[in-house]
Tab-separated table of C-alpha atoms in Angstrom:
chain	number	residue	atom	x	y	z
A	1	UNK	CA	0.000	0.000	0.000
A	2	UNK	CA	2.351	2.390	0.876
A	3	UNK	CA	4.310	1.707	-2.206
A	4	UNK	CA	1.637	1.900	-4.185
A	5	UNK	CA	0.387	5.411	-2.686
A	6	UNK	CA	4.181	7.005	-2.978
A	7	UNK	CA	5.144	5.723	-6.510
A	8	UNK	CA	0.933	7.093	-7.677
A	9	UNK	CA	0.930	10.299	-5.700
A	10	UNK	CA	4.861	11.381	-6.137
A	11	UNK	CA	4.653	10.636	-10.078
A	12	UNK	CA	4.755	14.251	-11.741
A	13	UNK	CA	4.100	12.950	-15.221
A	14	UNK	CA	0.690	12.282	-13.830
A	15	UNK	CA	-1.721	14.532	-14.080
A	16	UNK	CA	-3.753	13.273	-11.409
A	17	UNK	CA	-1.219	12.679	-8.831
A	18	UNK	CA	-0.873	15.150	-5.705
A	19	UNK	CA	2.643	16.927	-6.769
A	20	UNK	CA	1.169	17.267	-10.439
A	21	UNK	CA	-1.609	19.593	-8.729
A	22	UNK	CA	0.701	21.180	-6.576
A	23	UNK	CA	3.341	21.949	-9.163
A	24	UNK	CA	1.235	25.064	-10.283
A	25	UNK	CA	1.010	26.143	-6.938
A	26	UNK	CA	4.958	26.133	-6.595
A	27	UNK	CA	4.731	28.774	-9.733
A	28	UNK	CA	2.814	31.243	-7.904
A	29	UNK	CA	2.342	33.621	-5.296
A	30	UNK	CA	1.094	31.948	-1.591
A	31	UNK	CA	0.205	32.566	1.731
A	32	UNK	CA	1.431	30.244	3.958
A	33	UNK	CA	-0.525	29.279	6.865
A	34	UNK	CA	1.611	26.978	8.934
A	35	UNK	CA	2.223	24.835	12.212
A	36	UNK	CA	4.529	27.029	14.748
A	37	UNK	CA	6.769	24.048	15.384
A	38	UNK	CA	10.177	23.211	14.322
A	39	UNK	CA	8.105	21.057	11.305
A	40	UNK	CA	6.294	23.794	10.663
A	41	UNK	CA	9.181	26.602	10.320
A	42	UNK	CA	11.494	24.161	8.459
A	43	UNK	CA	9.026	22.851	5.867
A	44	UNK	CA	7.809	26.739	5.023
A	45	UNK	CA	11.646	27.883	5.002
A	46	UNK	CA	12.570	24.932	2.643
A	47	UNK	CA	9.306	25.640	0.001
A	48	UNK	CA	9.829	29.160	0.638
A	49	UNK	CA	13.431	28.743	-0.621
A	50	UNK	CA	11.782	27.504	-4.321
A	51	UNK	CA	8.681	29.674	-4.498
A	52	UNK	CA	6.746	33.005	-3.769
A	53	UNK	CA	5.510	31.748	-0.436
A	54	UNK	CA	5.262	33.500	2.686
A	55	UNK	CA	4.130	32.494	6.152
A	56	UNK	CA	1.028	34.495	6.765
A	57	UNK	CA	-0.924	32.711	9.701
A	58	UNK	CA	0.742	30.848	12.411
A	59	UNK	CA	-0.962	27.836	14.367
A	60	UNK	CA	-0.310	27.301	17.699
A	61	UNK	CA	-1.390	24.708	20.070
A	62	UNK	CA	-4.789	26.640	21.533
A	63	UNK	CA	-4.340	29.985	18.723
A	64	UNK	CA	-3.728	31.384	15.922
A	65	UNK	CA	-1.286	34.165	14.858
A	66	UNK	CA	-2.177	35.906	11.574
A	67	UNK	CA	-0.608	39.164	9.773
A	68	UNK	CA	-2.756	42.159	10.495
A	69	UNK	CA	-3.659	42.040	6.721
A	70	UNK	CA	-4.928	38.742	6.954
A	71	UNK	CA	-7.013	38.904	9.819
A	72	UNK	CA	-10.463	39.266	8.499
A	73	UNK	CA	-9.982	36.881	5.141
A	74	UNK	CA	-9.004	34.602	7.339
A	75	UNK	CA	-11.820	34.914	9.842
A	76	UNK	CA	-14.857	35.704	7.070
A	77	UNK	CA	-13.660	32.773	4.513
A	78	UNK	CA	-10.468	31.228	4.905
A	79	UNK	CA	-11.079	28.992	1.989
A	80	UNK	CA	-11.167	32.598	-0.413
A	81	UNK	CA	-7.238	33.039	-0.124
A	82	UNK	CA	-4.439	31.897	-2.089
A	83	UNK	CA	-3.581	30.001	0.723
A	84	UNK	CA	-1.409	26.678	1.526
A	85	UNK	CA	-1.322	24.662	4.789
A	86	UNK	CA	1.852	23.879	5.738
A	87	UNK	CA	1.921	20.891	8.621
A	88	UNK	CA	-1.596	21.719	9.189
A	89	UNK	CA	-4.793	20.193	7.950
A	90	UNK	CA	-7.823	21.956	6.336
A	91	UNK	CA	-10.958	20.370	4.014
A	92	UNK	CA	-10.852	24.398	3.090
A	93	UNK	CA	-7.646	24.664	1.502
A	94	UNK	CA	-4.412	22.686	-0.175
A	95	UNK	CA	-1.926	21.845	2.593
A	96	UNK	CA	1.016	19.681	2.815
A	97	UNK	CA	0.703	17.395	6.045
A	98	UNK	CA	1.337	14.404	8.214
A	99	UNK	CA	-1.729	14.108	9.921
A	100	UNK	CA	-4.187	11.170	10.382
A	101	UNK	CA	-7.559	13.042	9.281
A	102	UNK	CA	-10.260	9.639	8.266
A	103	UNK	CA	-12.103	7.728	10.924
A	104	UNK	CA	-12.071	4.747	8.531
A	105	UNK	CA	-14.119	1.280	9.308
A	106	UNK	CA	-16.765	-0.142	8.220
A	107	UNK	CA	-19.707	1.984	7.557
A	108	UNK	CA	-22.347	1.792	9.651
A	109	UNK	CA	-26.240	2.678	8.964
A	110	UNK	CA	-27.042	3.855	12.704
A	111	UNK	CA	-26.925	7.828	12.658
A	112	UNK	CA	-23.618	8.148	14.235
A	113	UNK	CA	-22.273	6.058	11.547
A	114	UNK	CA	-23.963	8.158	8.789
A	115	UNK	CA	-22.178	11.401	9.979
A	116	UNK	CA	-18.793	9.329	10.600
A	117	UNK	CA	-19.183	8.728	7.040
A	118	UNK	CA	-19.574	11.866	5.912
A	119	UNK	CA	-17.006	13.266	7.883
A	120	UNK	CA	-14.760	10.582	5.385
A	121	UNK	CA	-16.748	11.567	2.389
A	122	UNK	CA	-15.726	15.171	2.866
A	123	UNK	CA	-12.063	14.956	3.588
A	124	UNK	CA	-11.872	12.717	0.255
A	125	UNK	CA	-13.913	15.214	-1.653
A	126	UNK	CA	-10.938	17.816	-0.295
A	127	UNK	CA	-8.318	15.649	-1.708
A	128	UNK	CA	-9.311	15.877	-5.225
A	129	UNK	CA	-10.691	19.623	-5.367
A	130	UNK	CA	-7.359	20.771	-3.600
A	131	UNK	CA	-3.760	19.923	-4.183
A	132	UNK	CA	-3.926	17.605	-0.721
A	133	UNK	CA	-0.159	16.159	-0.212
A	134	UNK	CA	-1.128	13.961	3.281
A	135	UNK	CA	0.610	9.947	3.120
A	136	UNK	CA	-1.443	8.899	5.811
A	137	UNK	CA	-4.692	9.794	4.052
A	138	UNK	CA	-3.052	8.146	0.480
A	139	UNK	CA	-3.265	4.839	2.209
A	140	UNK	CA	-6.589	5.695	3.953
A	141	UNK	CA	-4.839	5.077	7.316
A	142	UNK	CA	-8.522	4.770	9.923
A	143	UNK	CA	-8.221	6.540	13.067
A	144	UNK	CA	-11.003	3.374	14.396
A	145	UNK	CA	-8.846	0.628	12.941
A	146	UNK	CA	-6.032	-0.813	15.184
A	147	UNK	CA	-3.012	-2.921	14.753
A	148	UNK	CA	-4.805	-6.434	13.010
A	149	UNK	CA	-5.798	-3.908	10.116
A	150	UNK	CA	-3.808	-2.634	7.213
A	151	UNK	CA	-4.679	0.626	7.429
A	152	UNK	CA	-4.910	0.912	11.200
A	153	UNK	CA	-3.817	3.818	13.225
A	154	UNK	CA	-0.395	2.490	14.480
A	155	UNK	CA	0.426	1.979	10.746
A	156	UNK	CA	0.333	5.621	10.257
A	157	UNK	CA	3.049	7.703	7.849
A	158	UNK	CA	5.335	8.361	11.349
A	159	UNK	CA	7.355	11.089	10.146
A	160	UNK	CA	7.102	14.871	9.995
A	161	UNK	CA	5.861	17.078	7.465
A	162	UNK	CA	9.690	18.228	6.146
A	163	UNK	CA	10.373	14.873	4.847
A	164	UNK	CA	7.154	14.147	2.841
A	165	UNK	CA	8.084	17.623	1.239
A	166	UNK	CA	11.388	17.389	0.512
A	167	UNK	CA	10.159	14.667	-1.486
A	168	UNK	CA	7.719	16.298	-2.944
A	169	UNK	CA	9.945	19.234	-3.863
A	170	UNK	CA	12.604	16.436	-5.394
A	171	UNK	CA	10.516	14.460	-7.284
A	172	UNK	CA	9.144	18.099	-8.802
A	173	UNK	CA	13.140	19.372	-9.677
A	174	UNK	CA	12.522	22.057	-7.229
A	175	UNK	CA	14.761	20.758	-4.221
A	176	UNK	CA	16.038	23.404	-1.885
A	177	UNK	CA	20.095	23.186	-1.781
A	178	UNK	CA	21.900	21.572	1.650
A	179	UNK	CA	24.886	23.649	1.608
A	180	UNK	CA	25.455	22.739	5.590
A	181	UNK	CA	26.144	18.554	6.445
A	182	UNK	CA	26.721	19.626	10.196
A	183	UNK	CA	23.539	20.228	11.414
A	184	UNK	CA	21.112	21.327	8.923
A	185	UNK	CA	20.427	17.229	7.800
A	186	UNK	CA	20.025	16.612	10.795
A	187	UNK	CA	17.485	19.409	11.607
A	188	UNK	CA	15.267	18.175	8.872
A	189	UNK	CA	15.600	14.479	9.577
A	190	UNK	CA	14.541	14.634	12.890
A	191	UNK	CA	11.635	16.939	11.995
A	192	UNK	CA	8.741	15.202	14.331
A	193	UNK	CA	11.482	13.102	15.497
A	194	UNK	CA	12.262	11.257	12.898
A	195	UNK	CA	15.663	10.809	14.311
A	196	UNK	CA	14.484	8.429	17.293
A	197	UNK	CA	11.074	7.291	15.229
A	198	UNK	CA	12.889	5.227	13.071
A	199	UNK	CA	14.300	3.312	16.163
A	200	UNK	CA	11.144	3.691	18.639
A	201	UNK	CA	8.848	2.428	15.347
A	202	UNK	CA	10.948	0.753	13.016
A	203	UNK	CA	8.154	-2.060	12.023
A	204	UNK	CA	6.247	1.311	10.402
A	205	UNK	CA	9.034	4.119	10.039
A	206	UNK	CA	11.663	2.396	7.942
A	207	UNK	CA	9.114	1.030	5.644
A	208	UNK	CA	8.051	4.609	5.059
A	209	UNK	CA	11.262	6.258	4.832
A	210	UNK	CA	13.090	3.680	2.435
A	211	UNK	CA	9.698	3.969	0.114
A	212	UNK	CA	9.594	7.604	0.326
A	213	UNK	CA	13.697	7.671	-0.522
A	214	UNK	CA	12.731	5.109	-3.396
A	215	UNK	CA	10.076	6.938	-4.952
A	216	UNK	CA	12.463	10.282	-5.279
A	217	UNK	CA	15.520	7.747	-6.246
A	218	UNK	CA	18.616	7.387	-5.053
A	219	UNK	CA	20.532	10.350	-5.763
A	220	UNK	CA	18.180	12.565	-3.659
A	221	UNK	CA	18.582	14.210	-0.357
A	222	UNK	CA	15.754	12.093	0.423
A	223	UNK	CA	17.971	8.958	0.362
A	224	UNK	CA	20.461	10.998	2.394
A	225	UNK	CA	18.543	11.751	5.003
A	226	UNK	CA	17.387	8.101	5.382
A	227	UNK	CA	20.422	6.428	5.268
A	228	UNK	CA	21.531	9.187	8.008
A	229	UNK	CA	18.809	7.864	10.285
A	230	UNK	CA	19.100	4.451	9.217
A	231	UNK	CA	22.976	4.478	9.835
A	232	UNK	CA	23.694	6.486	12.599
A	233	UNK	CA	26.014	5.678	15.329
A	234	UNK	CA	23.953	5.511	19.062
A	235	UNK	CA	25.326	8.977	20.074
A	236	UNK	CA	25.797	10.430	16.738
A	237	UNK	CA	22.816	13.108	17.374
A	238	UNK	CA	23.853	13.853	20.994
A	239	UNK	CA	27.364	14.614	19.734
A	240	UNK	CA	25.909	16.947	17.115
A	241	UNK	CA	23.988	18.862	19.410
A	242	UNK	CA	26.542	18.873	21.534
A	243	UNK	CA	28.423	20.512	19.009
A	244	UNK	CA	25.635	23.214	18.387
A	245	UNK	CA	25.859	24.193	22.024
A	246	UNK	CA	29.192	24.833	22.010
A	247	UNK	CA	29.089	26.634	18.485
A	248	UNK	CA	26.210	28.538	19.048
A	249	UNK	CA	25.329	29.165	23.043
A	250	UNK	CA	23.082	31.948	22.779
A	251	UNK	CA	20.972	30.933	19.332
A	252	UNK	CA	21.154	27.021	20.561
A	253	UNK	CA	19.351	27.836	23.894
A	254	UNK	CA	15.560	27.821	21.891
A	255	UNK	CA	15.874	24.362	20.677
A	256	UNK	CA	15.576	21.556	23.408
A	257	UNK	CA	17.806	18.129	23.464
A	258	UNK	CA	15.548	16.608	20.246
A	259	UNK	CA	15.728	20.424	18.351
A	260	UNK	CA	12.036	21.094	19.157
A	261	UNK	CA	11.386	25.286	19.441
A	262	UNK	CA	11.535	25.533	22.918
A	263	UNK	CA	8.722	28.632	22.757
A	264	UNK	CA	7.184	30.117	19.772
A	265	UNK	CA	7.780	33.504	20.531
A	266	UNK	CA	8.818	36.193	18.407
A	267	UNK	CA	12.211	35.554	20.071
A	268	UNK	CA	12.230	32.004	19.699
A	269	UNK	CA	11.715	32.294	16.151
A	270	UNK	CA	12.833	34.998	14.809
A	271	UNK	CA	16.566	33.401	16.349
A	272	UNK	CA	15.799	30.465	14.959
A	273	UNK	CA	15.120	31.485	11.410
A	274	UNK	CA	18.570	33.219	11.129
A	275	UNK	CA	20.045	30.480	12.697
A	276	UNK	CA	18.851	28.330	9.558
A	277	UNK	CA	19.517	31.024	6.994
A	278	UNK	CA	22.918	31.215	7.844
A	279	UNK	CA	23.259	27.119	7.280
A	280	UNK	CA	20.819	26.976	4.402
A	281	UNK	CA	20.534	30.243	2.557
A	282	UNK	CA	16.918	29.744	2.480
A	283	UNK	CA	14.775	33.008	3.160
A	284	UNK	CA	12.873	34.543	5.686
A	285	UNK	CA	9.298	32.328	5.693
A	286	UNK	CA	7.640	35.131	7.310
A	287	UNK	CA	4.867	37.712	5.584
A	288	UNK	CA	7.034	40.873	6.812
A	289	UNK	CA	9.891	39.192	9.145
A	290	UNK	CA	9.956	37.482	12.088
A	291	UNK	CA	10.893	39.748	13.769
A	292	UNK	CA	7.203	41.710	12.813
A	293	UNK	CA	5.221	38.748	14.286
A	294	UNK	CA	4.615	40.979	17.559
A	295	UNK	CA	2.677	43.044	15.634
A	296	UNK	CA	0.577	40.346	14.355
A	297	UNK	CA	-3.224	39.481	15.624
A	298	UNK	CA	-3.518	36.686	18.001
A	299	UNK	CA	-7.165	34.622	17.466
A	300	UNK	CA	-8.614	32.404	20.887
A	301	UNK	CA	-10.747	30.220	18.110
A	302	UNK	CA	-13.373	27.905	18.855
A	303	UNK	CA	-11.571	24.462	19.236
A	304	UNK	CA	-13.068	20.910	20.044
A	305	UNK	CA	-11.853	17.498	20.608
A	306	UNK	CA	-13.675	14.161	19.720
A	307	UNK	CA	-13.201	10.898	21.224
A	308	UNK	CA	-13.339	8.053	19.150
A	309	UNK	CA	-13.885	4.862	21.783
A	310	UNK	CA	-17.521	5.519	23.055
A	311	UNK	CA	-18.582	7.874	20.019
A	312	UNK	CA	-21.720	5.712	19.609
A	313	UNK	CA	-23.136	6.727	22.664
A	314	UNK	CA	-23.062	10.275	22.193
A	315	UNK	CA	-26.309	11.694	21.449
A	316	UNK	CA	-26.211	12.835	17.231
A	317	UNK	CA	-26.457	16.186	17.299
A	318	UNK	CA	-23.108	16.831	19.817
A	319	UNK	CA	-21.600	14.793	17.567
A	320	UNK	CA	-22.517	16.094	14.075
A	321	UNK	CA	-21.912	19.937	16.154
A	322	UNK	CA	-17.982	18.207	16.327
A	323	UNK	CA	-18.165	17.334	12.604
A	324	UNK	CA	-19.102	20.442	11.444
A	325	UNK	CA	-16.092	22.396	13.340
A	326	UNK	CA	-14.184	20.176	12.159
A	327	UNK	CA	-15.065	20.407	8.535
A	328	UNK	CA	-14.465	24.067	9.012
A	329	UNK	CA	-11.059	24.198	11.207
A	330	UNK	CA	-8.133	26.406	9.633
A	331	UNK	CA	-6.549	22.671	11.370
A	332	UNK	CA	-8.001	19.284	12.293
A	333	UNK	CA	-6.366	16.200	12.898
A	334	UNK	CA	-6.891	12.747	14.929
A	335	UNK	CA	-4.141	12.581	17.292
A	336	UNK	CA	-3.560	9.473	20.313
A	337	UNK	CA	-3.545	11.474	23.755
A	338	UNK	CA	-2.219	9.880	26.456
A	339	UNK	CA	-5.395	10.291	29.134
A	340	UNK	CA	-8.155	9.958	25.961
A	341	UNK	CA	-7.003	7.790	23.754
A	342	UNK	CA	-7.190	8.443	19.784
A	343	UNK	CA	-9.627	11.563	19.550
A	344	UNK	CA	-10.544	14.070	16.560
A	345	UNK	CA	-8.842	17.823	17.875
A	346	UNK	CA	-10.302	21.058	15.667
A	347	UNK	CA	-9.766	24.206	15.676
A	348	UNK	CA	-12.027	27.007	14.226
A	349	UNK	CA	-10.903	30.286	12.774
A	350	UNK	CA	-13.031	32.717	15.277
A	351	UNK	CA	-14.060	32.724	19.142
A	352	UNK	CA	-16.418	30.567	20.310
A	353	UNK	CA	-20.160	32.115	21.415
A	354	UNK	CA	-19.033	30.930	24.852
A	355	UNK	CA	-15.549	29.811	26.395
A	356	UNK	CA	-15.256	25.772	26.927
A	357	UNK	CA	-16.027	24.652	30.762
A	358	UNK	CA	-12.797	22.541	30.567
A	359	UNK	CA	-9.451	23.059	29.635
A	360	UNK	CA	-8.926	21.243	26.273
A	361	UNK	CA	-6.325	18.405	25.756
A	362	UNK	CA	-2.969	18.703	24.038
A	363	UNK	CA	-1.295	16.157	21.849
A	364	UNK	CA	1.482	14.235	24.190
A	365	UNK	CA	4.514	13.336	21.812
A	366	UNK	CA	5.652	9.387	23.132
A	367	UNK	CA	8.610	8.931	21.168
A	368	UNK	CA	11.039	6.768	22.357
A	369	UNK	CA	8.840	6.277	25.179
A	370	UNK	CA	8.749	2.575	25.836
A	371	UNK	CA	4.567	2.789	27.009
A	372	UNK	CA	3.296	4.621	24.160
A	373	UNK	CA	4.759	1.640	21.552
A	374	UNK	CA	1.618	0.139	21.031
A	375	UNK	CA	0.988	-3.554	21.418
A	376	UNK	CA	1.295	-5.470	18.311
A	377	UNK	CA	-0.297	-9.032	19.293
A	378	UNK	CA	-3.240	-9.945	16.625
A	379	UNK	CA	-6.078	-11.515	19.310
């Protein structure tokens, strides 16, 4: 499957394939409207290195950040701009991603089942009216399906956004240029953590990765970047960042131990962005600067999570209310939470009528935990 998906969807001679529809976004101008991780900032500095496009709406974890002359588009009818997710999901617009976004299963006739199904219907409906570049929705990987199935949840593309589109970018002749081997390969390979994924998973990771390397060929920085996960020595990353803390004390202190931003504050990145142009070359992402983004408008949206174990008992209309912000989010994804299990988060594009009664739950990143590998007995 997943060959089948990468060597389909990666094809550019092909009209229908995903980089064949995105090619003609690569040749013109773009907002950006991206994830305000590491994943996030590196993918939209690498595309922004090839093409006209510029960050212009930042997601955070419970927020948005979006340039003041952005604001209202982005509030009235997102869908209306020239607009590309970046490591962010959205029926409303083409994005590049690595998110799980299909409750999957077999369909079911009871209500609840009905709206499942057209929460499916929709998100497939995206994928061919937009330029949708997402390898866990290629192989219809089912947030309801565990490990017996194919296309379960724990068989999920495991890597970050930046490697999906460097491929992309490669298999398109539009590959940003490496000129740093110290750090920045590693930077992008252990985007989401790919550097430890590829250990922590490597029953689903490596079977990802050497497909995804394939599919670009072997020339490609692609390749290089997998053999450099594939191949590393046990310390080989902690020596490298060792390295960067030495070399650079002051920039080096807003990336942690595993080179995840540390904050996401103006600070944070605008250090962090000239920390990368001076390896890479590559631009500025940002619409204006980073170091403009305290000038930008902060949105409080409307955001919901929805549990997938016991969805049948909630009562129709809660759960088609879910649906519906979902189907509208500037970002939606089903993540596994450590307290809740696999659950649908969304998040809107204005404030909500009234503020939620409870806090809302943040993704919990288990790499190289030991607890959060899942359990891969068939019974």
């Amino acid at each position: 499957m997943v060959i089948e998906a990468l060597s389909r969807e990666l094809d550019p001679t092909e009209a229908s394939s995903a980089v064949a529809r995105l090619a003609p976004l690569l040749a013109s101008k773009q907002t950006v409207i991206a994830n305000s991780d590491i994943d996030g900032l590196v993918s939209s500095m690498m595309v922004g290195a090839v093409a006209d496009w510029q960050i212009g709406v930042l997601v955070d974890k419970d927020s948005y950040r979006a340039h003041p002359s952005l604001v209202d588009a982005v509030q009235a009818d997102i869908g209306t701009l020239d607009a590309v997710g970046i490591d962010v999901y959205s029926t409303r617009f083409p994005n590049i991603s690595n998110h799980p976004v299909l409750f999957g299963g077999v369909a079911s006739a009871h209500p609840w089942g009905q709206a499942v199904a057209g929460h499916d219907a929709l998100v497939q409906h995206s994928a061919l009216e937009h330029a949708v570049l997402n390898p866990s929705l290629w192989v219809g990987v089912a947030a309801r399906l565990g490990s017996a199935h194919a296309q379960g949840f724990d068989y999920k593309y495991p890597l970050g956004t930046a490697q999906i589109l460097l491929a992309v970018l490669e298999s398109l002749g539009r590959s940003p240029r490496f000129f740093d081997r110290q750090y920045l390969p590693w930077l992008v390979a252990n985007c989401d953590g790919g550097i430890e994924t590829i250990r922590a998973y490597a029953w689903n990771a490596e079977t990802w990765w050497s497909a995804l390397a394939a599919a670009v060929g072997p020339a490609s920085n692609s390749e290089s970047l997998y053999r450099l996960a594939t191949t590393q020595r046990p310390s080989e990353f902690l020596d490298a960042d060792r390295r960067l803390r030495w070399e650079e004390p002051e920039r080096s202190r807003y990336l942690n131990s595993k080179w995840n931003l540390v904050a996401s504050d103006t600070d944070a990145l605008s250090t962090i962005v000239a920390w990368i142009t001076d390896l890479s070359g590559w631009p500025d992402p940002f619409l204006g600067g980073a170091d403009s983004l305290d000038a930008w408008v902060q949105i409080r949206p409307e955001r919901g999570v929805l549990q997938v174990q016991g969805i049948t008992n909630l009562p129709i209309d809660a759960l088609t209310a879910q649906l519906t912000g979902a189907a509208s989010a500037i970002h939606m994804n089903f993540s596994r939470f450590r307290e809740r299990g696999t659950a649908l988060g969304w998040m809107g594009t204005v404030p909500p009528a009234a503020q939620p009664s409870d806090e809302l739950p943040f993704e919990e990143s288990g790499v190289g935990d030991p607890e959060s590998i899942p359990d891969l007995g068939f019974d």
